[in-house]
Coordinates of C-alpha atoms in Angstrom, one line a residue:
M226 CA 67.7 107.4 100.2
M227 CA 67.0 111.2 98.6
L228 CA 70.1 112.4 101.7
L229 CA 72.3 109.5 100.9
A230 CA 72.2 110.2 97.5
L231 CA 72.8 114.1 98.0
A232 CA 75.9 112.5 100.3
L233 CA 77.2 110.4 97.6
A234 CA 76.8 111.8 94.6
P235 CA 79.4 114.7 94.8
A236 CA 82.3 112.6 95.3
L237 CA 81.1 109.9 92.6
F238 CA 80.6 112.9 90.3
I239 CA 84.5 114.1 90.7
M240 CA 85.6 110.7 90.5
V241 CA 84.1 110.6 87.0
Y242 CA 85.7 113.8 85.8
I243 CA 88.5 112.2 87.3
Y244 CA 88.3 109.2 85.5
V245 CA 87.7 111.0 82.4
K246 CA 90.6 113.1 82.1
D247 CA 92.8 110.0 83.0
K248 CA 92.6 109.6 78.9
Y249 CA 95.5 107.7 77.9
E250 CA 95.8 104.9 80.2
R251 CA 92.8 104.5 82.3
E252 CA 93.3 102.8 85.6
P253 CA 91.2 99.3 87.0
I254 CA 87.6 100.2 88.0
G255 CA 88.4 98.1 90.8
L256 CA 91.7 99.3 92.0
L257 CA 89.8 102.1 92.2
L258 CA 87.0 101.4 93.9
K259 CA 89.5 99.5 96.8
N260 CA 91.5 102.8 96.5
F261 CA 87.7 104.3 97.7
A262 CA 87.4 101.9 100.5
L263 CA 90.4 102.6 101.9
G264 CA 89.8 106.5 102.1
A265 CA 86.5 105.9 103.3
S266 CA 87.8 103.4 106.1
A267 CA 91.5 103.5 107.0
S268 CA 92.0 107.0 106.8
V269 CA 89.2 107.9 108.1
V270 CA 90.4 105.3 111.6
M271 CA 93.4 106.9 111.3
T272 CA 92.3 110.4 111.2
L273 CA 89.8 109.5 114.1
V274 CA 92.9 108.3 116.4
I275 CA 95.5 111.0 115.8
G276 CA 93.4 113.3 115.8
A277 CA 92.2 112.4 119.6
F278 CA 95.5 112.4 120.7
G279 CA 96.2 116.1 118.4
N280 CA 93.2 117.5 120.2
F281 CA 93.7 116.4 123.6
F282 CA 97.6 117.8 123.3
L283 CA 96.3 121.3 121.2
P284 CA 93.2 121.7 122.6
V285 CA 91.2 125.2 121.2
T286 CA 90.7 127.0 125.0
N287 CA 89.6 130.0 123.4
P288 CA 87.1 129.8 120.5
E289 CA 88.2 133.2 119.5
S290 CA 91.6 132.5 119.7
V291 CA 93.3 133.0 115.9
L292 CA 96.7 131.1 116.9
Q293 CA 94.6 128.4 118.6
Q294 CA 92.0 127.9 115.3
F295 CA 95.4 128.7 113.4
I296 CA 97.1 125.2 115.0
K297 CA 93.8 123.3 114.8
A298 CA 93.0 124.0 111.1
F299 CA 96.3 123.3 110.7
I300 CA 97.4 120.0 112.6
V301 CA 95.2 119.4 114.6
V302 CA 92.5 118.6 111.2
A303 CA 94.2 119.9 108.0
L304 CA 97.7 117.5 108.2
V305 CA 96.3 115.1 110.6
E306 CA 93.4 114.1 107.6
E307 CA 96.0 114.5 104.5
F308 CA 98.3 112.2 106.5
S309 CA 95.7 110.0 106.2
K310 CA 95.2 109.6 102.7
Y311 CA 99.1 110.0 102.0
V312 CA 99.2 107.2 103.7
I313 CA 97.2 104.7 101.8
V314 CA 98.2 106.4 98.3
R315 CA 101.9 105.7 99.6
F316 CA 102.5 102.5 100.4
Y317 CA 98.9 100.9 98.9
A318 CA 98.5 103.6 95.3
Q319 CA 101.9 104.2 94.9
R320 CA 103.3 100.7 95.2
N321 CA 100.9 99.2 92.8
K322 CA 102.0 97.9 89.2
E323 CA 99.3 100.0 87.6
F324 CA 100.8 103.3 89.1
D325 CA 102.4 103.7 85.5
E326 CA 102.0 107.2 85.0
P327 CA 102.4 110.7 86.4
F328 CA 98.2 111.2 86.0
D329 CA 97.6 108.4 89.0
G330 CA 99.3 109.6 91.3
I331 CA 96.2 112.5 90.6
V332 CA 93.6 109.9 90.3
Y333 CA 94.3 107.4 93.2
A334 CA 94.8 110.6 95.5
V335 CA 91.3 111.9 94.3
M336 CA 89.9 108.2 95.0
V337 CA 91.1 107.8 98.3
A338 CA 90.2 111.5 98.9
M339 CA 86.5 111.3 97.8
G340 CA 86.3 107.8 99.5
F341 CA 86.9 110.2 103.3
A342 CA 84.8 113.3 102.2
A343 CA 81.9 110.8 101.1
L344 CA 82.2 109.3 104.6
E345 CA 82.0 113.1 106.0
N346 CA 79.8 114.2 103.8
I347 CA 77.3 111.1 104.8
M348 CA 77.7 111.9 108.4
Y349 CA 77.7 116.0 107.7
V350 CA 73.9 115.5 106.0
F351 CA 71.9 112.9 107.9
Q352 CA 73.5 115.2 111.2
Y353 CA 72.4 119.1 109.1
G354 CA 70.4 118.2 106.6
M355 CA 69.5 118.5 102.3
T356 CA 70.5 122.5 102.9
N357 CA 74.6 121.7 104.5
G358 CA 74.2 118.7 101.7
I359 CA 73.9 121.0 98.7
V360 CA 76.1 123.7 100.2
R361 CA 78.3 121.1 101.1
A362 CA 79.1 119.7 97.1
F363 CA 79.8 123.0 96.0
T364 CA 82.4 123.9 99.0
A365 CA 84.0 120.8 101.5
V366 CA 83.7 117.9 98.7
P367 CA 85.1 119.7 96.0
A368 CA 87.8 120.9 98.6
H369 CA 88.9 117.7 99.3
A370 CA 89.4 116.9 95.5
T371 CA 91.7 120.0 95.1
F372 CA 93.5 118.5 98.3
G373 CA 94.1 115.5 96.5
I374 CA 94.6 116.3 92.8
L375 CA 97.2 119.0 94.2
M376 CA 99.4 115.8 96.3
G377 CA 98.3 113.3 93.6
Y378 CA 100.1 116.2 91.2
F379 CA 103.7 115.6 93.3
M380 CA 103.0 112.0 94.1
G381 CA 102.6 110.8 90.7
K382 CA 106.1 113.0 89.6
A383 CA 107.6 110.8 92.8
K384 CA 106.7 107.7 91.4
F385 CA 109.0 107.9 88.7
A386 CA 112.2 110.1 90.4
K387 CA 115.3 109.1 89.8
T388 CA 116.3 108.8 93.2
K389 CA 115.1 108.0 96.7
K390 CA 115.9 111.7 97.9
E391 CA 114.0 113.1 95.1
K392 CA 111.4 110.8 95.8
I393 CA 111.1 111.4 99.3
R394 CA 111.0 115.2 98.8
L395 CA 108.5 115.0 96.0
N396 CA 105.8 112.2 97.6
L397 CA 105.9 115.0 101.1
T398 CA 106.1 118.0 98.8
G399 CA 102.6 116.5 98.0
L400 CA 101.5 116.2 101.6
L401 CA 102.7 119.7 102.5
A402 CA 100.1 121.2 99.5
A403 CA 97.6 119.0 100.2
T404 CA 98.1 120.4 104.2
I405 CA 98.6 123.9 103.6
F406 CA 95.1 124.0 101.1
H407 CA 93.5 122.4 103.4
G408 CA 94.8 124.0 106.4
A409 CA 93.7 128.1 104.6
Y410 CA 90.3 126.6 103.8
D411 CA 89.4 125.8 106.9
F412 CA 91.2 128.1 109.1
F413 CA 89.4 131.3 107.5
L414 CA 86.3 129.1 108.7
F415 CA 87.3 128.9 112.3
I416 CA 87.5 132.2 112.7
N417 CA 84.4 133.0 111.7
F418 CA 84.5 135.3 114.8
I419 CA 85.9 138.0 112.3
P420 CA 83.0 139.5 110.4
G421 CA 83.9 138.4 106.5
I422 CA 86.6 136.8 106.9
S423 CA 85.1 133.3 105.9
I424 CA 85.0 134.8 101.9
G425 CA 89.0 133.1 102.5
A426 CA 87.9 129.8 102.4
F427 CA 86.2 130.3 98.8
L428 CA 89.2 132.6 97.4
S429 CA 91.2 129.9 98.5
L430 CA 89.4 126.9 97.1
I431 CA 89.4 128.7 94.2
F432 CA 92.7 129.2 93.2
G433 CA 93.0 125.2 94.7
L434 CA 90.5 124.3 91.8
L435 CA 93.1 126.5 89.3
L436 CA 95.4 124.5 90.4
S437 CA 94.0 121.7 90.4
R438 CA 93.2 122.3 86.6
K439 CA 96.8 123.2 85.5
A440 CA 97.9 119.9 87.3
I441 CA 96.1 118.1 85.4
K442 CA 96.8 118.9 82.0
K443 CA 100.8 119.0 82.7
H444 CA 99.9 115.1 83.9
Q445 CA 98.2 114.8 81.0
E446 CA 101.2 116.2 78.1
V447 CA 103.7 113.9 80.0
S448 CA 102.0 111.0 79.8
H449 CA 104.3 107.5 79.0
F450 CA 101.0 106.4 76.7
K451 CA 100.4 110.0 75.0
H452 CA 101.7 108.7 71.0

């Protein structure tokens, strides 16, 4: 039970944090939990299926190939995982009538991301133990949150875009932003055969956190419900 609590605690903390930051018109708890559940189920299944094809067609035949690890990080892992989350936000959350202000993009994208991260974290913590869980609480789980915030920032804007073309552009920008930061984070970890290079993952995470904080403030300021 301790391992399960340790695995779930970071995601739950981040979910509560984002819920509190949605200051002006909070979303229904039931709908948030549905997005969390879809993140932990549908997006994980999509990731496993698409990722299997990715690993088959783009295998890492040389673990010390920087190019192969780059392709794995940005395409086989980051793009596949973020696309799987994006599908839930785009075709479930964004279409819901409760998605009624730009900040909701961040809220729902983070809920989906935390569902994904929670299940992933459970698997890692039960496999590698408490120390791994503590490390991931301050690295991998917050990283998934930043990817969700960056994706949700643009998808929140997309919901209220005036043209279909602009909506598509903003939605895909959200997917691209999440993929770039996710890919960068993983890439520096995958090429750990280069001494000291792993620091790049933490620098990309810090940069992502700073941008996420800015994204949250910007959407809070433009809330339809602020006044």
